[in-house]
Amino acid sequence: MDTSTAPQSRRIAVVTGAGTGIGRATARAFAAGGAQVLAVGRRAEPLHETAAGHPRITPLTADITAEGGPERIVRTAREAHGRLDVLVNNAGIVRGGALGALTPEMIDPQIATNLIAPILLAQAALPLLEAAGGVIVNVSTSVGQRAWPGSSVYAATKTALELLTRSWAVELAPRGIRVVAVAPGAIETPIGEHQGLTPERRAAVREWQLAHTPLGRIGRPEEVARAITQLASPEASFTTGVVLPVDGGAVVA
Ligand SMILES: NC(=O)c1ccc[n+]([C@@H]2O[C@H](COP(=O)([O-])OP(=O)(O)OC[C@H]3O[C@@H](n4cnc5c(N)ncnc54)[C@H](OP(=O)(O)O)[C@@H]3O)[C@@H](O)[C@H]2O)c1
């Protein structure tokens, strides 16, 4: 085991949901630091956009919720690079809905994408992460830490991901693997469009977010990406089990 000290130029990172938003910025940030990046998502076109002009980024079209999907992603990293230093569980979906109006079509994909897939990916990656002294970075949310009426299932998946982060940090510490999370606030990404919100609804959400963000603006994906690469860096070698808000102060307001 090389205890997380591999130079950036030798590091291999898997980033899920890398075709857009925070995942795209994260893939590019790792690549800019010299790492080789496997950029995972369901749609090929956005992944290729992410990789365009970034030769260290390799797109991998894969559904993390598909049977055998997590294992295929890890196998691809192993066959291409022989190692894995960083797993970023970033892919996530939001399907709103208040209790009373929830259907399995709204509940199941959120649990499959935001919770079960990160578990199976982390599990599949364990041998490679242990060999590398690697890091798992989970992407949670700072919105909904207290309550999130209308998006309770989404918030519940993210809260669970934070508990997994703390639990795995303790479980995996003896194996030399660190586990951390970032909790973004309101970030400028297409997540609202992917949720199917109308432009009017997105504008209303944006207004609410601005009113509840002390720094008074929406964050950029690159600002979350920087927190992810810093937490994943060998320089953060004594940091594990933390959830770092990247939210303009929203969670403490
Ligand atoms: N933006 C915010 O304000 C905010 C705030 C708090 C937390 N977050 C979290 O940040 C993370 C990134 O979100 P984002 O804002 O960057 O939104 P986004 O642009 O919608 O990114 C999500 C990505 O996940 C991919 N994805 C979804 N389901 C997938 C699956 N089954 N398999 C593989 N890839 C899948 C999507 O690409 P495909 O459709 O091509 O698969 C998409 O590129 C999410 O976990 C989100 O919950 C975002």
Short mmCIF file of C-alpha atoms and ligand atoms in Angstrom, two decimals:
data_model
loop_
_atom_site.label_atom_id
_atom_site.label_comp_id
_atom_site.label_asym_id
_atom_site.label_seq_id
_atom_site.Cartn_x
_atom_site.Cartn_y
_atom_site.Cartn_z
CA MET A 1 0.00 0.00 0.00
CA ASP A 2 1.33 3.45 -0.84
CA THR A 3 -0.90 5.24 1.70
CA SER A 4 -2.37 7.93 -0.56
CA THR A 5 0.95 9.43 -1.48
CA ALA A 6 0.82 8.66 -5.19
CA PRO A 7 1.74 11.82 -7.08
CA GLN A 8 -1.20 13.44 -8.87
CA SER A 9 0.26 12.38 -12.20
CA ARG A 10 -0.14 8.70 -11.27
CA ARG A 11 -3.57 8.95 -9.70
CA ILE A 12 -6.66 7.42 -11.26
CA ALA A 13 -10.10 8.85 -10.49
CA VAL A 14 -13.60 7.63 -11.32
CA VAL A 15 -16.19 10.43 -11.36
CA THR A 16 -19.85 9.50 -11.81
CA GLY A 17 -22.29 11.95 -13.35
CA ALA A 18 -19.37 13.58 -15.17
CA GLY A 19 -21.28 14.69 -18.27
CA THR A 20 -22.68 17.86 -16.69
CA GLY A 21 -22.57 20.20 -13.71
CA ILE A 22 -20.47 19.37 -10.68
CA GLY A 23 -19.27 16.05 -12.15
CA ARG A 24 -17.96 17.71 -15.31
CA ALA A 25 -16.10 20.35 -13.30
CA THR A 26 -14.71 17.66 -10.98
CA ALA A 27 -13.46 15.47 -13.84
CA ARG A 28 -11.71 18.48 -15.37
CA ALA A 29 -10.24 19.55 -12.02
CA PHE A 30 -8.72 16.11 -11.42
CA ALA A 31 -7.37 16.04 -14.98
CA ALA A 32 -5.90 19.53 -14.57
CA GLY A 33 -4.07 18.21 -11.50
CA GLY A 34 -2.51 15.46 -13.62
CA ALA A 35 -4.82 12.53 -12.76
CA GLN A 36 -6.32 10.15 -15.29
CA VAL A 37 -10.11 10.32 -15.06
CA LEU A 38 -12.82 7.86 -16.01
CA ALA A 39 -15.88 10.06 -16.63
CA VAL A 40 -19.10 8.08 -16.12
CA GLY A 41 -22.66 8.89 -17.20
CA ARG A 42 -25.55 7.45 -19.18
CA ARG A 43 -25.41 9.80 -22.18
CA ALA A 44 -22.34 9.68 -24.43
CA GLU A 45 -22.59 13.19 -25.86
CA PRO A 46 -22.21 15.23 -22.65
CA LEU A 47 -19.38 12.94 -21.55
CA HIS A 48 -17.53 13.62 -24.79
CA GLU A 49 -18.07 17.35 -24.26
CA THR A 50 -16.55 16.99 -20.79
CA ALA A 51 -13.52 15.22 -22.28
CA ALA A 52 -13.06 17.50 -25.30
CA GLY A 53 -9.67 19.19 -24.98
CA HIS A 54 -8.85 17.19 -21.85
CA PRO A 55 -6.84 14.16 -22.99
CA ARG A 56 -6.59 12.72 -19.47
CA ILE A 57 -10.40 12.27 -19.34
CA THR A 58 -11.85 9.06 -20.78
CA PRO A 59 -15.65 8.92 -21.17
CA LEU A 60 -17.40 5.75 -20.05
CA THR A 61 -21.07 5.39 -20.91
CA ALA A 62 -22.64 3.44 -18.07
CA ASP A 63 -25.77 3.46 -15.94
CA ILE A 64 -24.68 3.16 -12.30
CA THR A 65 -28.09 1.65 -11.44
CA ALA A 66 -27.88 -1.11 -14.06
CA GLU A 67 -27.26 -4.63 -12.87
CA GLY A 68 -23.50 -5.17 -12.98
CA GLY A 69 -22.98 -1.45 -13.77
CA PRO A 70 -20.80 -0.60 -10.74
CA GLU A 71 -18.65 -3.72 -11.28
CA ARG A 72 -18.17 -2.87 -14.99
CA ILE A 73 -17.06 0.68 -14.12
CA VAL A 74 -14.44 -0.56 -11.64
CA ARG A 75 -13.32 -3.31 -14.02
CA THR A 76 -12.83 -0.70 -16.76
CA ALA A 77 -10.61 1.36 -14.44
CA ARG A 78 -8.60 -1.73 -13.49
CA GLU A 79 -8.11 -2.90 -17.06
CA ALA A 80 -7.20 0.57 -18.33
CA HIS A 81 -4.95 1.71 -15.48
CA GLY A 82 -4.40 -1.16 -13.05
CA ARG A 83 -5.32 1.01 -10.07
CA LEU A 84 -7.91 3.33 -8.59
CA ASP A 85 -7.10 6.15 -6.18
CA VAL A 86 -10.32 8.16 -6.01
CA LEU A 87 -13.99 7.26 -6.39
CA VAL A 88 -16.32 10.29 -6.59
CA ASN A 89 -19.95 9.26 -6.08
CA ASN A 90 -21.41 12.38 -7.68
CA ALA A 91 -24.25 11.20 -9.94
CA GLY A 92 -27.60 12.06 -8.41
CA ILE A 93 -31.18 12.76 -9.36
CA VAL A 94 -34.04 14.74 -7.79
CA ARG A 95 -37.68 13.79 -8.19
CA GLY A 96 -39.81 16.04 -5.98
CA GLY A 97 -43.10 15.11 -4.41
CA ALA A 98 -44.77 15.53 -1.05
CA LEU A 99 -45.98 12.63 1.05
CA GLY A 100 -49.42 11.69 -0.24
CA ALA A 101 -48.36 12.24 -3.86
CA LEU A 102 -45.35 9.92 -3.98
CA THR A 103 -45.27 7.00 -6.42
CA PRO A 104 -42.74 4.19 -6.84
CA GLU A 105 -41.66 5.89 -10.09
CA MET A 106 -40.59 8.90 -8.02
CA ILE A 107 -39.13 7.01 -5.07
CA ASP A 108 -37.27 4.06 -6.58
CA PRO A 109 -34.94 5.82 -9.07
CA GLN A 110 -33.78 8.26 -6.38
CA ILE A 111 -32.92 5.47 -3.97
CA ALA A 112 -31.28 3.44 -6.75
CA THR A 113 -29.16 6.34 -8.05
CA ASN A 114 -28.37 8.35 -4.92
CA LEU A 115 -27.96 5.53 -2.43
CA ILE A 116 -27.73 1.97 -3.73
CA ALA A 117 -25.38 2.71 -6.64
CA PRO A 118 -22.81 4.55 -4.46
CA ILE A 119 -22.85 1.60 -2.05
CA LEU A 120 -22.27 -0.95 -4.82
CA LEU A 121 -19.63 1.23 -6.48
CA ALA A 122 -17.73 1.69 -3.23
CA GLN A 123 -17.93 -2.03 -2.55
CA ALA A 124 -16.71 -2.98 -6.02
CA ALA A 125 -13.85 -0.49 -5.74
CA LEU A 126 -12.61 -1.62 -2.31
CA PRO A 127 -9.73 -3.90 -3.42
CA LEU A 128 -8.28 -1.27 -5.76
CA LEU A 129 -8.79 1.55 -3.25
CA GLU A 130 -7.10 -0.48 -0.54
CA ALA A 131 -4.13 -1.26 -2.78
CA ALA A 132 -3.77 2.45 -3.60
CA GLY A 133 -4.52 3.88 -0.14
CA GLY A 134 -7.41 5.58 -1.87
CA VAL A 135 -10.32 7.90 -1.13
CA ILE A 136 -14.10 7.81 -1.58
CA VAL A 137 -15.78 11.22 -2.00
CA ASN A 138 -19.57 11.22 -1.73
CA VAL A 139 -21.62 14.16 -2.95
CA SER A 140 -24.47 14.99 -0.58
CA THR A 141 -26.42 18.25 -0.24
CA SER A 142 -26.47 21.04 2.32
CA VAL A 143 -30.07 21.93 1.39
CA GLY A 144 -32.51 19.82 3.37
CA GLN A 145 -30.26 19.16 6.35
CA ARG A 146 -33.11 20.10 8.68
CA ALA A 147 -36.22 19.52 6.54
CA TRP A 148 -37.01 19.64 2.85
CA PRO A 149 -40.75 19.68 2.33
CA GLY A 150 -41.58 18.49 -1.17
CA SER A 151 -38.24 16.70 -1.67
CA SER A 152 -38.12 14.51 1.42
CA VAL A 153 -37.07 11.32 -0.40
CA TYR A 154 -34.18 13.06 -2.13
CA ALA A 155 -33.09 14.62 1.17
CA ALA A 156 -33.36 11.23 2.88
CA THR A 157 -31.06 9.59 0.30
CA LYS A 158 -28.46 12.29 0.85
CA THR A 159 -28.71 12.13 4.64
CA ALA A 160 -28.20 8.38 4.39
CA LEU A 161 -25.16 8.94 2.16
CA GLU A 162 -23.66 11.12 4.89
CA LEU A 163 -24.17 8.41 7.49
CA LEU A 164 -22.54 5.92 5.12
CA THR A 165 -19.63 8.36 4.79
CA ARG A 166 -19.05 8.42 8.55
CA SER A 167 -19.60 4.67 8.96
CA TRP A 168 -17.30 3.70 6.09
CA ALA A 169 -14.65 6.15 7.30
CA VAL A 170 -14.42 4.13 10.52
CA GLU A 171 -14.81 0.72 8.85
CA LEU A 172 -12.19 1.41 6.20
CA ALA A 173 -9.63 3.37 8.21
CA PRO A 174 -7.73 0.19 9.15
CA ARG A 175 -7.47 -0.59 5.44
CA GLY A 176 -5.96 2.83 4.66
CA ILE A 177 -9.01 4.15 2.77
CA ARG A 178 -10.39 7.61 3.58
CA VAL A 179 -14.07 8.44 3.10
CA VAL A 180 -15.31 12.03 2.92
CA ALA A 181 -18.25 13.97 1.52
CA VAL A 182 -19.05 17.42 0.22
CA ALA A 183 -22.47 18.99 0.70
CA PRO A 184 -23.14 21.57 -2.00
CA GLY A 185 -25.70 24.32 -1.57
CA ALA A 186 -27.27 26.07 -4.55
CA ILE A 187 -24.96 25.46 -7.51
CA GLU A 188 -25.41 26.57 -11.11
CA THR A 189 -26.00 23.25 -12.94
CA PRO A 190 -28.75 21.73 -15.14
CA ILE A 191 -30.11 19.69 -12.20
CA GLY A 192 -33.45 21.59 -12.26
CA GLU A 193 -33.89 20.87 -15.97
CA HIS A 194 -32.99 17.23 -15.40
CA GLN A 195 -35.65 17.19 -12.68
CA GLY A 196 -38.19 18.42 -15.22
CA LEU A 197 -38.93 21.77 -13.52
CA THR A 198 -40.50 24.47 -15.69
CA PRO A 199 -38.48 27.67 -16.22
CA GLU A 200 -40.95 29.48 -13.92
CA ARG A 201 -40.48 26.92 -11.16
CA ARG A 202 -36.69 27.03 -11.59
CA ALA A 203 -36.79 30.83 -11.25
CA ALA A 204 -38.84 30.53 -8.04
CA VAL A 205 -36.39 27.97 -6.62
CA ARG A 206 -33.48 30.24 -7.54
CA GLU A 207 -35.09 33.18 -5.75
CA TRP A 208 -35.58 31.08 -2.61
CA GLN A 209 -31.98 29.82 -2.80
CA LEU A 210 -30.57 33.34 -3.11
CA ALA A 211 -32.62 34.49 -0.12
CA HIS A 212 -31.23 31.60 1.96
CA THR A 213 -27.56 31.84 0.96
CA PRO A 214 -25.62 34.31 3.13
CA LEU A 215 -22.96 34.91 0.47
CA GLY A 216 -25.83 36.12 -1.72
CA ARG A 217 -25.10 34.24 -4.90
CA ILE A 218 -25.34 30.84 -6.56
CA GLY A 219 -22.18 28.73 -6.44
CA ARG A 220 -20.19 27.53 -9.43
CA PRO A 221 -19.56 23.84 -10.13
CA GLU A 222 -15.83 24.59 -10.10
CA GLU A 223 -16.09 25.72 -6.47
CA VAL A 224 -17.46 22.31 -5.47
CA ALA A 225 -14.91 20.56 -7.67
CA ARG A 226 -12.10 22.35 -5.86
CA ALA A 227 -13.40 21.15 -2.49
CA ILE A 228 -13.60 17.59 -3.85
CA THR A 229 -10.06 17.56 -5.25
CA GLN A 230 -8.69 19.13 -2.07
CA LEU A 231 -10.37 16.56 0.17
CA ALA A 232 -9.18 13.77 -2.14
CA SER A 233 -5.64 15.10 -2.22
CA PRO A 234 -2.81 13.36 -0.34
CA GLU A 235 -2.46 16.67 1.53
CA ALA A 236 -5.75 15.83 3.30
CA SER A 237 -4.30 12.52 4.47
CA PHE A 238 -5.51 12.91 8.11
CA THR A 239 -9.07 13.89 7.13
CA THR A 240 -11.76 11.24 7.05
CA GLY A 241 -15.45 10.93 7.91
CA VAL A 242 -16.17 14.63 7.34
CA VAL A 243 -18.99 16.23 5.38
CA LEU A 244 -17.84 19.61 4.05
CA PRO A 245 -20.56 22.13 3.19
CA VAL A 246 -19.83 24.13 0.03
CA ASP A 247 -22.91 26.30 0.19
CA GLY A 248 -22.18 29.97 0.72
CA GLY A 249 -23.09 29.59 4.39
CA ALA A 250 -26.63 28.26 3.77
CA VAL A 251 -26.50 25.46 6.31
CA VAL A 252 -25.41 27.67 9.20
CA ALA A 253 -27.80 30.56 8.47
N1 LIG B 1 -26.71 21.72 -8.28
C1 LIG B 1 -27.03 21.84 -7.00
O1 LIG B 1 -27.51 22.91 -6.59
C2 LIG B 1 -26.78 20.71 -6.04
C3 LIG B 1 -26.99 20.95 -4.68
C4 LIG B 1 -26.76 19.93 -3.77
C5 LIG B 1 -26.33 18.69 -4.19
N2 LIG B 1 -26.15 18.45 -5.52
C6 LIG B 1 -25.69 17.12 -5.91
O2 LIG B 1 -24.58 17.23 -6.77
C7 LIG B 1 -24.50 16.08 -7.61
C8 LIG B 1 -24.31 16.55 -9.06
O3 LIG B 1 -25.47 17.27 -9.44
P1 LIG B 1 -25.47 18.46 -10.50
O4 LIG B 1 -26.05 19.62 -9.83
O5 LIG B 1 -24.17 18.58 -11.17
O6 LIG B 1 -26.64 17.93 -11.48
P2 LIG B 1 -26.64 17.32 -12.93
O7 LIG B 1 -26.03 18.28 -13.89
O8 LIG B 1 -28.06 16.87 -13.16
O9 LIG B 1 -25.67 16.07 -12.81
C9 LIG B 1 -26.06 14.78 -12.49
C10 LIG B 1 -25.35 13.84 -13.44
O10 LIG B 1 -25.61 12.49 -13.02
C11 LIG B 1 -25.73 11.69 -14.18
N3 LIG B 1 -26.54 10.53 -13.86
C12 LIG B 1 -27.83 10.54 -13.41
N4 LIG B 1 -28.25 9.28 -13.25
C13 LIG B 1 -27.21 8.46 -13.60
C14 LIG B 1 -27.06 7.06 -13.66
N5 LIG B 1 -28.06 6.23 -13.35
N6 LIG B 1 -25.88 6.56 -14.07
C15 LIG B 1 -24.86 7.39 -14.41
N7 LIG B 1 -24.95 8.73 -14.37
C16 LIG B 1 -26.13 9.26 -13.97
C17 LIG B 1 -26.40 12.61 -15.22
O11 LIG B 1 -26.02 12.29 -16.56
P3 LIG B 1 -26.86 11.25 -17.48
O12 LIG B 1 -28.28 11.71 -17.43
O13 LIG B 1 -26.23 11.37 -18.83
O14 LIG B 1 -26.62 9.91 -16.88
C18 LIG B 1 -25.82 13.98 -14.87
O15 LIG B 1 -24.69 14.29 -15.67
C19 LIG B 1 -25.79 15.30 -7.39
O16 LIG B 1 -25.53 14.21 -6.53
C20 LIG B 1 -26.70 16.31 -6.71
O17 LIG B 1 -27.65 15.68 -5.89
C21 LIG B 1 -26.36 19.44 -6.45
#
